[in-house]
Structure formats: C-alpha cells, structure tokens
GROMACS .gro file of C-alpha atoms in nm:
model
  305
    1UNK     CA    1   3.917  20.227  14.078
    2UNK     CA    2   3.858  20.380  13.735
    3UNK     CA    3   3.491  20.422  13.645
    4UNK     CA    4   3.391  20.436  13.276
    5UNK     CA    5   3.053  20.469  13.109
    6UNK     CA    6   3.107  20.199  12.847
    7UNK     CA    7   3.365  19.924  12.840
    8UNK     CA    8   3.413  19.715  12.525
    9UNK     CA    9   3.581  19.379  12.582
   10UNK     CA   10   3.748  19.257  12.264
   11UNK     CA   11   3.843  19.406  11.932
   12UNK     CA   12   3.799  19.284  11.574
   13UNK     CA   13   3.524  19.416  11.346
   14UNK     CA   14   3.261  19.396  11.622
   15UNK     CA   15   3.461  19.569  11.894
   16UNK     CA   16   3.607  19.836  11.668
   17UNK     CA   17   3.272  19.919  11.508
   18UNK     CA   18   3.112  19.940  11.851
   19UNK     CA   19   3.391  20.178  11.955
   20UNK     CA   20   3.335  20.393  11.646
   21UNK     CA   21   2.961  20.430  11.707
   22UNK     CA   22   2.999  20.474  12.083
   23UNK     CA   23   3.260  20.745  12.032
   24UNK     CA   24   3.034  20.934  11.795
   25UNK     CA   25   2.762  20.913  12.062
   26UNK     CA   26   3.001  21.076  12.310
   27UNK     CA   27   3.004  20.771  12.538
   28UNK     CA   28   3.384  20.785  12.580
   29UNK     CA   29   3.425  20.407  12.537
   30UNK     CA   30   3.726  20.221  12.670
   31UNK     CA   31   3.816  19.919  12.457
   32UNK     CA   32   4.024  19.634  12.600
   33UNK     CA   33   4.183  19.448  12.307
   34UNK     CA   34   4.136  19.091  12.426
   35UNK     CA   35   4.318  18.773  12.326
   36UNK     CA   36   4.421  18.899  11.983
   37UNK     CA   37   4.436  19.267  11.894
   38UNK     CA   38   4.223  19.311  11.585
   39UNK     CA   39   4.068  18.966  11.609
   40UNK     CA   40   4.100  18.662  11.384
   41UNK     CA   41   4.096  18.872  11.068
   42UNK     CA   42   4.451  18.986  11.141
   43UNK     CA   43   4.564  18.628  11.080
   44UNK     CA   44   4.414  18.604  10.732
   45UNK     CA   45   4.564  18.732  10.410
   46UNK     CA   46   4.354  18.914  10.150
   47UNK     CA   47   3.995  19.001  10.246
   48UNK     CA   48   3.789  19.034   9.930
   49UNK     CA   49   3.433  19.014  10.065
   50UNK     CA   50   3.427  19.325  10.286
   51UNK     CA   51   3.227  19.605  10.115
   52UNK     CA   52   3.409  19.916  10.004
   53UNK     CA   53   3.736  19.758   9.893
   54UNK     CA   54   3.701  19.658   9.526
   55UNK     CA   55   4.062  19.537   9.510
   56UNK     CA   56   4.047  19.363   9.848
   57UNK     CA   57   4.236  19.452  10.163
   58UNK     CA   58   4.481  19.259  10.375
   59UNK     CA   59   4.313  19.146  10.696
   60UNK     CA   60   4.570  19.305  10.922
   61UNK     CA   61   4.550  19.638  10.736
   62UNK     CA   62   4.170  19.638  10.743
   63UNK     CA   63   4.169  19.594  11.120
   64UNK     CA   64   4.442  19.856  11.164
   65UNK     CA   65   4.228  20.103  10.969
   66UNK     CA   66   3.924  20.029  11.187
   67UNK     CA   67   4.132  20.078  11.501
   68UNK     CA   68   4.273  20.408  11.375
   69UNK     CA   69   3.923  20.529  11.287
   70UNK     CA   70   3.792  20.446  11.635
   71UNK     CA   71   4.090  20.619  11.799
   72UNK     CA   72   4.047  20.928  11.583
   73UNK     CA   73   3.687  20.956  11.700
   74UNK     CA   74   3.792  20.939  12.064
   75UNK     CA   75   3.787  20.572  12.170
   76UNK     CA   76   4.036  20.485  12.443
   77UNK     CA   77   4.219  20.173  12.319
   78UNK     CA   78   4.408  19.964  12.572
   79UNK     CA   79   4.613  19.647  12.557
   80UNK     CA   80   4.499  19.368  12.784
   81UNK     CA   81   4.229  19.112  12.844
   82UNK     CA   82   3.924  19.099  13.068
   83UNK     CA   83   3.971  18.789  13.283
   84UNK     CA   84   3.684  18.833  13.528
   85UNK     CA   85   3.362  19.030  13.540
   86UNK     CA   86   3.121  19.077  13.828
   87UNK     CA   87   2.787  19.158  13.668
   88UNK     CA   88   2.584  19.117  13.987
   89UNK     CA   89   2.650  19.471  14.107
   90UNK     CA   90   2.615  19.814  13.952
   91UNK     CA   91   2.830  19.958  13.825
   92UNK     CA   92   2.976  19.638  13.685
   93UNK     CA   93   3.326  19.543  13.793
   94UNK     CA   94   3.586  19.389  13.564
   95UNK     CA   95   3.937  19.264  13.629
   96UNK     CA   96   4.209  19.271  13.364
   97UNK     CA   97   4.496  19.028  13.318
   98UNK     CA   98   4.735  19.269  13.489
   99UNK     CA   99   4.506  19.275  13.799
  100UNK     CA  100   4.372  19.621  13.714
  101UNK     CA  101   4.010  19.665  13.826
  102UNK     CA  102   3.757  19.890  13.658
  103UNK     CA  103   3.393  19.988  13.696
  104UNK     CA  104   3.159  20.025  13.399
  105UNK     CA  105   2.799  20.140  13.362
  106UNK     CA  106   2.758  19.927  13.049
  107UNK     CA  107   2.959  19.655  12.879
  108UNK     CA  108   2.979  19.525  12.523
  109UNK     CA  109   3.125  19.175  12.498
  110UNK     CA  110   3.303  19.135  12.164
  111UNK     CA  111   3.554  18.868  12.262
  112UNK     CA  112   3.495  18.649  11.956
  113UNK     CA  113   3.522  18.273  11.918
  114UNK     CA  114   3.839  18.072  11.875
  115UNK     CA  115   3.853  17.807  11.603
  116UNK     CA  116   3.933  17.460  11.723
  117UNK     CA  117   4.248  17.308  11.577
  118UNK     CA  118   4.381  16.954  11.563
  119UNK     CA  119   4.688  17.046  11.765
  120UNK     CA  120   4.944  16.984  11.491
  121UNK     CA  121   5.250  17.210  11.488
  122UNK     CA  122   5.209  17.231  11.110
  123UNK     CA  123   4.876  17.410  11.149
  124UNK     CA  124   5.051  17.721  11.274
  125UNK     CA  125   5.337  17.680  11.029
  126UNK     CA  126   5.099  17.704  10.732
  127UNK     CA  127   4.850  17.949  10.882
  128UNK     CA  128   4.770  18.192  10.604
  129UNK     CA  129   4.965  17.974  10.362
  130UNK     CA  130   4.716  17.694  10.314
  131UNK     CA  131   4.555  17.637  10.653
  132UNK     CA  132   4.226  17.811  10.728
  133UNK     CA  133   3.929  17.780  10.963
  134UNK     CA  134   3.687  17.961  10.732
  135UNK     CA  135   3.602  17.838  10.384
  136UNK     CA  136   3.373  18.133  10.315
  137UNK     CA  137   3.657  18.371  10.400
  138UNK     CA  138   3.942  18.202  10.215
  139UNK     CA  139   3.793  17.955   9.969
  140UNK     CA  140   3.813  18.206   9.685
  141UNK     CA  141   4.192  18.174   9.684
  142UNK     CA  142   4.174  17.803   9.600
  143UNK     CA  143   3.974  17.817   9.281
  144UNK     CA  144   4.064  17.527   9.054
  145UNK     CA  145   4.288  17.365   9.317
  146UNK     CA  146   4.259  17.057   9.537
  147UNK     CA  147   4.167  17.115   9.902
  148UNK     CA  148   4.072  16.919  10.212
  149UNK     CA  149   3.816  16.978  10.486
  150UNK     CA  150   3.846  16.818  10.830
  151UNK     CA  151   3.528  16.728  11.017
  152UNK     CA  152   3.219  16.516  10.996
  153UNK     CA  153   2.933  16.739  11.110
  154UNK     CA  154   2.702  16.980  10.934
  155UNK     CA  155   2.960  17.259  10.943
  156UNK     CA  156   3.219  17.043  10.770
  157UNK     CA  157   2.961  16.934  10.513
  158UNK     CA  158   2.865  17.295  10.445
  159UNK     CA  159   3.230  17.393  10.405
  160UNK     CA  160   3.296  17.103  10.168
  161UNK     CA  161   2.989  17.186   9.960
  162UNK     CA  162   3.085  17.552   9.940
  163UNK     CA  163   3.440  17.467   9.835
  164UNK     CA  164   3.316  17.216   9.577
  165UNK     CA  165   3.189  17.512   9.374
  166UNK     CA  166   3.536  17.666   9.370
  167UNK     CA  167   3.797  17.393   9.396
  168UNK     CA  168   3.886  17.121   9.147
  169UNK     CA  169   3.859  16.850   9.412
  170UNK     CA  170   3.758  16.843   9.778
  171UNK     CA  171   3.864  16.575  10.026
  172UNK     CA  172   3.647  16.547  10.336
  173UNK     CA  173   3.856  16.388  10.613
  174UNK     CA  174   3.636  16.211  10.868
  175UNK     CA  175   3.771  16.035  11.179
  176UNK     CA  176   3.472  15.807  11.216
  177UNK     CA  177   3.331  15.547  10.978
  178UNK     CA  178   3.026  15.767  10.924
  179UNK     CA  179   2.924  16.130  10.905
  180UNK     CA  180   2.762  16.311  11.197
  181UNK     CA  181   2.603  16.552  10.950
  182UNK     CA  182   2.227  16.553  10.898
  183UNK     CA  183   2.072  16.327  10.638
  184UNK     CA  184   2.003  16.610  10.395
  185UNK     CA  185   2.366  16.725  10.415
  186UNK     CA  186   2.493  16.372  10.360
  187UNK     CA  187   2.278  16.339  10.050
  188UNK     CA  188   2.410  16.666   9.910
  189UNK     CA  189   2.769  16.555   9.966
  190UNK     CA  190   2.716  16.226   9.787
  191UNK     CA  191   2.573  16.406   9.485
  192UNK     CA  192   2.889  16.612   9.437
  193UNK     CA  193   3.125  16.433   9.201
  194UNK     CA  194   3.429  16.637   9.304
  195UNK     CA  195   3.394  16.558   9.677
  196UNK     CA  196   3.575  16.249   9.805
  197UNK     CA  197   3.495  16.140  10.161
  198UNK     CA  198   3.783  15.972  10.342
  199UNK     CA  199   3.624  15.781  10.629
  200UNK     CA  200   3.833  15.663  10.925
  201UNK     CA  201   4.122  15.892  10.842
  202UNK     CA  202   4.311  16.133  11.063
  203UNK     CA  203   4.569  16.396  10.973
  204UNK     CA  204   4.922  16.322  11.090
  205UNK     CA  205   5.110  16.617  10.941
  206UNK     CA  206   5.115  16.885  10.673
  207UNK     CA  207   5.409  16.949  10.442
  208UNK     CA  208   5.521  17.188  10.170
  209UNK     CA  209   5.795  17.427  10.068
  210UNK     CA  210   5.690  17.768  10.196
  211UNK     CA  211   5.322  17.687  10.145
  212UNK     CA  212   5.098  17.386  10.196
  213UNK     CA  213   5.137  17.114   9.932
  214UNK     CA  214   5.054  16.782  10.100
  215UNK     CA  215   4.863  16.630  10.390
  216UNK     CA  216   4.978  16.301  10.537
  217UNK     CA  217   4.689  16.095  10.670
  218UNK     CA  218   4.664  15.776  10.870
  219UNK     CA  219   4.404  15.520  10.768
  220UNK     CA  220   4.264  15.421  11.108
  221UNK     CA  221   4.133  15.091  10.976
  222UNK     CA  222   4.467  14.971  10.835
  223UNK     CA  223   4.721  15.195  11.007
  224UNK     CA  224   4.876  15.282  10.671
  225UNK     CA  225   4.995  15.635  10.594
  226UNK     CA  226   4.855  15.807  10.286
  227UNK     CA  227   4.950  16.135  10.120
  228UNK     CA  228   4.710  16.366   9.940
  229UNK     CA  229   4.823  16.662   9.730
  230UNK     CA  230   4.635  16.974   9.839
  231UNK     CA  231   4.676  17.349   9.839
  232UNK     CA  232   4.421  17.425  10.111
  233UNK     CA  233   4.343  17.260  10.445
  234UNK     CA  234   4.020  17.378  10.609
  235UNK     CA  235   3.933  17.300  10.971
  236UNK     CA  236   3.563  17.257  11.042
  237UNK     CA  237   3.562  17.099  11.386
  238UNK     CA  238   3.392  17.385  11.564
  239UNK     CA  239   3.462  17.709  11.747
  240UNK     CA  240   3.484  17.792  12.116
  241UNK     CA  241   3.322  18.125  12.216
  242UNK     CA  242   3.548  18.328  12.444
  243UNK     CA  243   3.308  18.375  12.734
  244UNK     CA  244   3.503  18.242  13.032
  245UNK     CA  245   3.527  18.589  13.190
  246UNK     CA  246   3.148  18.635  13.177
  247UNK     CA  247   2.992  18.327  13.341
  248UNK     CA  248   2.678  18.517  13.445
  249UNK     CA  249   2.575  18.583  13.086
  250UNK     CA  250   2.329  18.331  12.943
  251UNK     CA  251   2.460  18.112  12.660
  252UNK     CA  252   2.319  17.844  12.432
  253UNK     CA  253   2.418  17.477  12.431
  254UNK     CA  254   2.729  17.553  12.225
  255UNK     CA  255   2.843  17.829  12.458
  256UNK     CA  256   2.746  18.126  12.239
  257UNK     CA  257   2.596  18.424  12.419
  258UNK     CA  258   2.221  18.458  12.372
  259UNK     CA  259   2.096  18.799  12.261
  260UNK     CA  260   1.742  18.932  12.248
  261UNK     CA  261   1.704  18.977  11.873
  262UNK     CA  262   1.678  19.219  11.702
  263UNK     CA  263   1.890  19.387  11.972
  264UNK     CA  264   2.229  19.276  12.104
  265UNK     CA  265   2.107  19.275  12.465
  266UNK     CA  266   2.197  18.980  12.688
  267UNK     CA  267   2.000  18.853  12.987
  268UNK     CA  268   2.170  19.116  13.204
  269UNK     CA  269   2.049  19.475  13.151
  270UNK     CA  270   2.337  19.692  13.045
  271UNK     CA  271   2.543  19.405  12.906
  272UNK     CA  272   2.547  19.355  12.530
  273UNK     CA  273   2.724  19.111  12.299
  274UNK     CA  274   2.848  19.149  11.942
  275UNK     CA  275   3.040  18.951  11.684
  276UNK     CA  276   3.136  18.585  11.681
  277UNK     CA  277   3.087  18.543  12.055
  278UNK     CA  278   2.712  18.544  11.988
  279UNK     CA  279   2.707  18.420  11.628
  280UNK     CA  280   2.726  18.042  11.579
  281UNK     CA  281   2.603  18.063  11.220
  282UNK     CA  282   2.760  18.331  11.000
  283UNK     CA  283   3.094  18.431  11.155
  284UNK     CA  284   3.166  18.693  10.890
  285UNK     CA  285   3.343  19.025  10.937
  286UNK     CA  286   3.064  19.233  10.785
  287UNK     CA  287   2.807  19.065  11.009
  288UNK     CA  288   3.027  19.119  11.315
  289UNK     CA  289   3.065  19.486  11.229
  290UNK     CA  290   2.688  19.524  11.193
  291UNK     CA  291   2.629  19.365  11.533
  292UNK     CA  292   2.891  19.596  11.684
  293UNK     CA  293   2.694  19.891  11.549
  294UNK     CA  294   2.372  19.756  11.702
  295UNK     CA  295   2.539  19.687  12.037
  296UNK     CA  296   2.671  20.044  12.057
  297UNK     CA  297   2.330  20.189  11.973
  298UNK     CA  298   2.170  19.961  12.232
  299UNK     CA  299   2.426  20.073  12.492
  300UNK     CA  300   2.363  20.438  12.406
  301UNK     CA  301   1.988  20.397  12.462
  302UNK     CA  302   2.046  20.205  12.785
  303UNK     CA  303   2.279  20.471  12.926
  304UNK     CA  304   2.041  20.748  12.822
  305UNK     CA  305   1.767  20.585  13.027
   0.00000   0.00000   0.00000
C-alpha cells in the first residue's frame, strides 16, 4: 500500500493552491482530482473577479494554469476520486474509486460543494450559456438584461438583490406562496422596483437558439403555462458539500465541514479542509485559494511536529 506524507482530495482553486504551497514546502503532495478535475470553475466562461487577470480569464484555462503550476513545483496529480477514508487509524487510509488503497500522514479535503439543480435537461443544455449557480460569479455578464433567480430563501434573496444592481429586471421564481427568507431580506426585496416575485411558480423548461432566451413556468395556482423572456437563469436552491467519503469529520447542520478558525483544521488532528466544502457563505475562487494556502501551511506545521 502506497504511503504518502500529504494527500489532497479534490482539485479546484483550493486543492491546486494547497498543492502549490505543499510542494514548495517539500511535502511531496499527492492530489486526487475528485468529481470534476479543476472544480466548478471549469464549467464557467469568463472569470473577471480573480486578481491578476485585468482582461479576465476563461475558467477552464485558469484552472489549467493552476494545475500546471502545481505540477511544475512537484505535486503528483492523479485522476480519480476518494470514495472512503478511515480516519480512526494513523496513518490515515483512503480508498479510491478504482479500489486503490493509500496511506497518508495528513489529508486536506478540498472536495468542494455541488450546486443543487432542478433536474431539468435544459439546465445542462444552457450551462455556461445562460444557466448559472453563482450570481456573484456570472452576474456581470447580464448587465442591462432580464434574468431570473430560482429559490425562496435568504440565498435566493441575496442573489436577486445582487443582480438587481446589474440587470434591467429580475424575476424571483418561488414555488411556495411565501418566501422562506428572513424578514429583513423580504423587506429589501420589496423595496427593489426592478425585482418581480413570482409566487407559486415552478420552471417547466428553458428554451433558446444556442443560448438561453426564455423560461416556461407553470402557475401552480391555476395550472397555466407562462413564458418569461430572460437571458440568465440563476439557481439559488442550495449546495451539497461533497463529504460522503469523510463521515468522521465534524460538519455543521448544512453538511459543511467545521474548521477551527483561523486555521483550516478539522476535529481530527492531521485532517484539514479547504474551499467550498467548508464555506457555506462566500463560495468564491479567491477565497477557496486562500483557504487552500492556509490548509497547506497548517499541514506543514502538523507534519513538522
């Protein structure tokens, strides 16, 4: 069974940054890509809010550059996914999806969080061409256009409010006859003249020639179908942290891994978390990268002891 000093589970800005710092510290990290090589950012188009790229950078290219940088510094990058981890023994034992077993003296969990979707085939069809799960990431591209946000909680309200400062009009599509959002968020929504709340509506399909142009909704009260003309469709119905392989790590009520701030340490000594898997609030690439840096430095100190 292969024995490594540091194993990084997951890629994306958190995993790749952790690999960069760990490589420079001569920890010889082995990084297992995870569900999606490069993380969610590879599925976006232009990234304009990552420092150092005044003209923006395509998400896929940005992640490819990070991966190349980590490899150049000595990180061992491997395809695969950690499906099981035994954190009760030392060294830790992990099992990959091809049944390979490995031992590790320290682990950084950077497996991210998967956005929840409605389950419509059209969501994948227009991914990157109108459909997004992050208004902060992609809202900039819909300045002066009409967009829709799906959800009724605080996250959906925040997304709608953010987009209202960019878009011409924002539809908030709510399945219930009321919002689940807090009172203060509801009041802010009602004050925005360019936000229209569509209560008791659900999305049936999305249409458009090459890019998103319309959303077809069903009025749950009447059963009638309605069409709204939109250029952007933002999902705000939550994220699911990818922690199934690490059941021994302590999580909060939403399933996000708890870390001992200001470090990235979990409840298990030698196990650290970085990126969206432990971030229910920001979920931004630059924040994920920063936490990957901290996790690698924490792991270096742990291994030195």
